[in-house]
Amino acid sequence: MVNWTALSVFILFFVLVTVIGFTAARWKRGNLSHIDEWGLGGRRFGTLITWFLLGGDLYTAYTFIAVPALMYTAGATGFFAVPYTIIIYPFVFVVMPRLWSVSKKHGFVTASDFVRGRFESSSLALAIAITGILATMPYIALQLVGMQAVIAAMGIKGQLPLIVALLILAGYSFVSGLRAPAMIAVVKDIMIYITIIAAIFIIPAKLGGFGHIFHVANEVLPTRKPVPGSLIIGPKAYSAYATLALGSALALFLYPHSVTGILSSKGRDVIKRNAALLPAYSFILGFIALLGIMAIAAGIHTKSPTMSVPLLLLKEFPAWFSGFAFAAIAIGALVPASIMSIAAGNLFTRNIFREYIAPQTSAEREAMVAKVVTLIVQLGALLFIVALPTTLAINFQLLGGIWILQTFPALIFSLYTRWFHRYGLLLGWLAGMAVGTWMAIAQNFKSSVYAIHLGTTVIPGYAAIWALIVNLVIAIVATLILRALNVHNGNDITKAEDYEEESVKSALA
Amino acid sequence: MNESSKRKRNRGWLWLLLVPYIVTLFPQFYSTYQPTLWGFPFFYWYQFLWVILSALLTWFVYVVTK
């Protein structure tokens, strides 16, 4: 049955952000036929906009659905999202201003641009670009899964609403570029904050308080079949919990959409301040995770865990507020989907099209290619979800997380040193990709946790971390050999001081 | 003392940013139900607390290394 009240509120907010998305083209006006303006918003976003943009970008609709869904089925394991989003920021604080400075100085639009400049290696840059695009595609598709869950909860069947939503998204991304998700993110984030603050006051009050909620979950989770859950993680799960948090944290800012968010800010200070301010979202994410626990206490029974939170909201809130909350989640899917596809468009244009297809291309043509590729990526994601089973997107997303972490040595270590040889990094990347993929397949995609056996000790851990270790070992050994053989390591167009530089503009602003 | 060497000297504070890793990556130290706080098991409120503490720590490091 269609929930008309919820649906009306939902549509109202959807129309609102559509208007915002298209008018965003006029905001901080720039020449949108230039990739720096269209795809990076002219690198002019200040602390507040960057906070909304990165918040909307990193804490995606899929997170809002998948994390509580995991809490609902497995319990404490799902809470790794909290330490994950704690430890990401000290890393961002130290490392990302270096990437910003060197990119500003040399006009790098993507992470692959940087690697190319650092090593004069288009093959290494290509490897990074392809990894980024492959990891991003299923991520975009999964945003649509988040949207699907709330649309279904309002009683709407069929794929049509999803198609309409995606066409709207494609329209304003094309017209406004990164300015559209940046502006929409402000609305979306405020809606998410309102929803969650209401949820943490109202739902526990109705369910008899947090003490009671945790108590019920503690009784119910161990009875889950086939795998029993638990409210507190047991000794066997410690290493998995820690490596999942660490691996996900190190991987997050290697994703093209995160790099886009960083590069679009107007200065190093903006990034550093945000490293201290973004944890506000992590705090909210913790409570979103607890919605899964609340769903247990509220007696929500569903075969599909992704429906647990939408069903909880419908049960505990009046229809109009459920519509508001669902709109927040759906718009929460549009923001990252838009940024991710723009980032993938930038990558393709800069590191594949301009590198291999048309090196002499004009700035206008470059921007046009980026826009068209972004559109193709979005339609591809839609096709992924409409035509193929959802599990495929989920499996690919799991692989994507493992893959993207394999770009860590080439991207992050290279911000500090050129000790590594470019071909050593390439070989390490290849080894990491192979090992990580093999581990995921060996697990039949059931889990991203792989148990390694060292003699008699068994250590379960995030496959991405194991693959990264292999990656590093190979990169180091290969570098030692290549250096001994005196193989040329390419020319470096960057200088040591490029990584520390404040831009003149940002110092004035 | 000029600006850049002053900045270099203050860089020692960056080591403080290791604290969030140490306190969160060893769940054996916080994976218990008791003591509870406002109904929250220790496992949960401890991690919520560190969201706030690590944000404050990052802001502190930002201010002293500026």
PDB file of C-alpha atoms in Angstrom, chain B:
ATOM      1  CA  MET B   1      63.169  32.937  15.487  1.00  0.00           C
ATOM      2  CA  ASN B   2      61.630  33.028  12.031  1.00  0.00           C
ATOM      3  CA  GLU B   3      58.211  31.633  11.022  1.00  0.00           C
ATOM      4  CA  SER B   4      59.276  28.433   9.308  1.00  0.00           C
ATOM      5  CA  SER B   5      61.623  27.163  12.009  1.00  0.00           C
ATOM      6  CA  LYS B   6      58.969  27.937  14.608  1.00  0.00           C
ATOM      7  CA  ARG B   7      56.572  25.824  12.610  1.00  0.00           C
ATOM      8  CA  LYS B   8      59.128  23.004  12.417  1.00  0.00           C
ATOM      9  CA  ARG B   9      59.644  23.067  16.181  1.00  0.00           C
ATOM     10  CA  ASN B  10      55.931  22.763  16.827  1.00  0.00           C
ATOM     11  CA  ARG B  11      55.687  19.696  14.643  1.00  0.00           C
ATOM     12  CA  GLY B  12      56.437  17.473  17.627  1.00  0.00           C
ATOM     13  CA  TRP B  13      52.785  17.936  18.584  1.00  0.00           C
ATOM     14  CA  LEU B  14      51.778  15.866  15.556  1.00  0.00           C
ATOM     15  CA  TRP B  15      52.762  12.738  17.491  1.00  0.00           C
ATOM     16  CA  LEU B  16      49.682  13.329  19.626  1.00  0.00           C
ATOM     17  CA  LEU B  17      47.632  12.278  16.613  1.00  0.00           C
ATOM     18  CA  LEU B  18      48.745   8.684  17.166  1.00  0.00           C
ATOM     19  CA  VAL B  19      46.618   8.522  20.317  1.00  0.00           C
ATOM     20  CA  PRO B  20      43.272   7.845  18.530  1.00  0.00           C
ATOM     21  CA  TYR B  21      44.839   4.827  16.788  1.00  0.00           C
ATOM     22  CA  ILE B  22      46.159   3.350  20.010  1.00  0.00           C
ATOM     23  CA  VAL B  23      42.909   3.740  21.918  1.00  0.00           C
ATOM     24  CA  THR B  24      40.612   2.384  19.200  1.00  0.00           C
ATOM     25  CA  LEU B  25      42.557  -0.351  17.414  1.00  0.00           C
ATOM     26  CA  PHE B  26      42.781  -2.691  20.405  1.00  0.00           C
ATOM     27  CA  PRO B  27      39.203  -3.718  21.136  1.00  0.00           C
ATOM     28  CA  GLN B  28      40.427  -6.124  23.834  1.00  0.00           C
ATOM     29  CA  PHE B  29      40.703  -3.066  26.090  1.00  0.00           C
ATOM     30  CA  TYR B  30      37.134  -1.867  25.684  1.00  0.00           C
ATOM     31  CA  SER B  31      35.037  -4.807  24.552  1.00  0.00           C
ATOM     32  CA  THR B  32      32.910  -5.197  27.690  1.00  0.00           C
ATOM     33  CA  TYR B  33      29.283  -4.579  28.672  1.00  0.00           C
ATOM     34  CA  GLN B  34      30.103  -3.092  32.077  1.00  0.00           C
ATOM     35  CA  PRO B  35      30.358  -0.369  33.256  1.00  0.00           C
ATOM     36  CA  THR B  36      27.304   1.082  31.560  1.00  0.00           C
ATOM     37  CA  LEU B  37      26.592   4.797  31.182  1.00  0.00           C
ATOM     38  CA  TRP B  38      22.996   5.984  30.692  1.00  0.00           C
ATOM     39  CA  GLY B  39      22.190   2.431  29.633  1.00  0.00           C
ATOM     40  CA  PHE B  40      24.999   2.280  27.054  1.00  0.00           C
ATOM     41  CA  PRO B  41      27.393  -0.668  27.402  1.00  0.00           C
ATOM     42  CA  PHE B  42      31.035   0.386  27.864  1.00  0.00           C
ATOM     43  CA  PHE B  43      31.893  -0.882  24.361  1.00  0.00           C
ATOM     44  CA  TYR B  44      29.562   1.738  22.871  1.00  0.00           C
ATOM     45  CA  TRP B  45      29.991   4.786  25.064  1.00  0.00           C
ATOM     46  CA  TYR B  46      33.775   4.427  25.086  1.00  0.00           C
ATOM     47  CA  GLN B  47      33.875   4.673  21.299  1.00  0.00           C
ATOM     48  CA  PHE B  48      31.415   7.572  21.239  1.00  0.00           C
ATOM     49  CA  LEU B  49      33.613   9.331  23.786  1.00  0.00           C
ATOM     50  CA  TRP B  50      36.655   8.907  21.568  1.00  0.00           C
ATOM     51  CA  VAL B  51      34.877  10.476  18.611  1.00  0.00           C
ATOM     52  CA  ILE B  52      34.707  13.650  20.683  1.00  0.00           C
ATOM     53  CA  LEU B  53      38.139  13.355  22.289  1.00  0.00           C
ATOM     54  CA  SER B  54      39.956  12.738  19.011  1.00  0.00           C
ATOM     55  CA  ALA B  55      38.188  15.685  17.394  1.00  0.00           C
ATOM     56  CA  LEU B  56      39.303  17.908  20.284  1.00  0.00           C
ATOM     57  CA  LEU B  57      42.814  16.505  20.023  1.00  0.00           C
ATOM     58  CA  THR B  58      42.926  17.254  16.288  1.00  0.00           C
ATOM     59  CA  TRP B  59      41.718  20.806  16.895  1.00  0.00           C
ATOM     60  CA  PHE B  60      44.355  21.250  19.606  1.00  0.00           C
ATOM     61  CA  VAL B  61      47.105  20.061  17.260  1.00  0.00           C
ATOM     62  CA  TYR B  62      45.756  22.377  14.566  1.00  0.00           C
ATOM     63  CA  VAL B  63      45.982  25.373  16.878  1.00  0.00           C
ATOM     64  CA  VAL B  64      49.460  24.666  18.276  1.00  0.00           C
ATOM     65  CA  THR B  65      51.032  23.841  14.902  1.00  0.00           C
ATOM     66  CA  LYS B  66      49.513  26.776  13.041  1.00  0.00           C
TER      67      LYS B  66
END
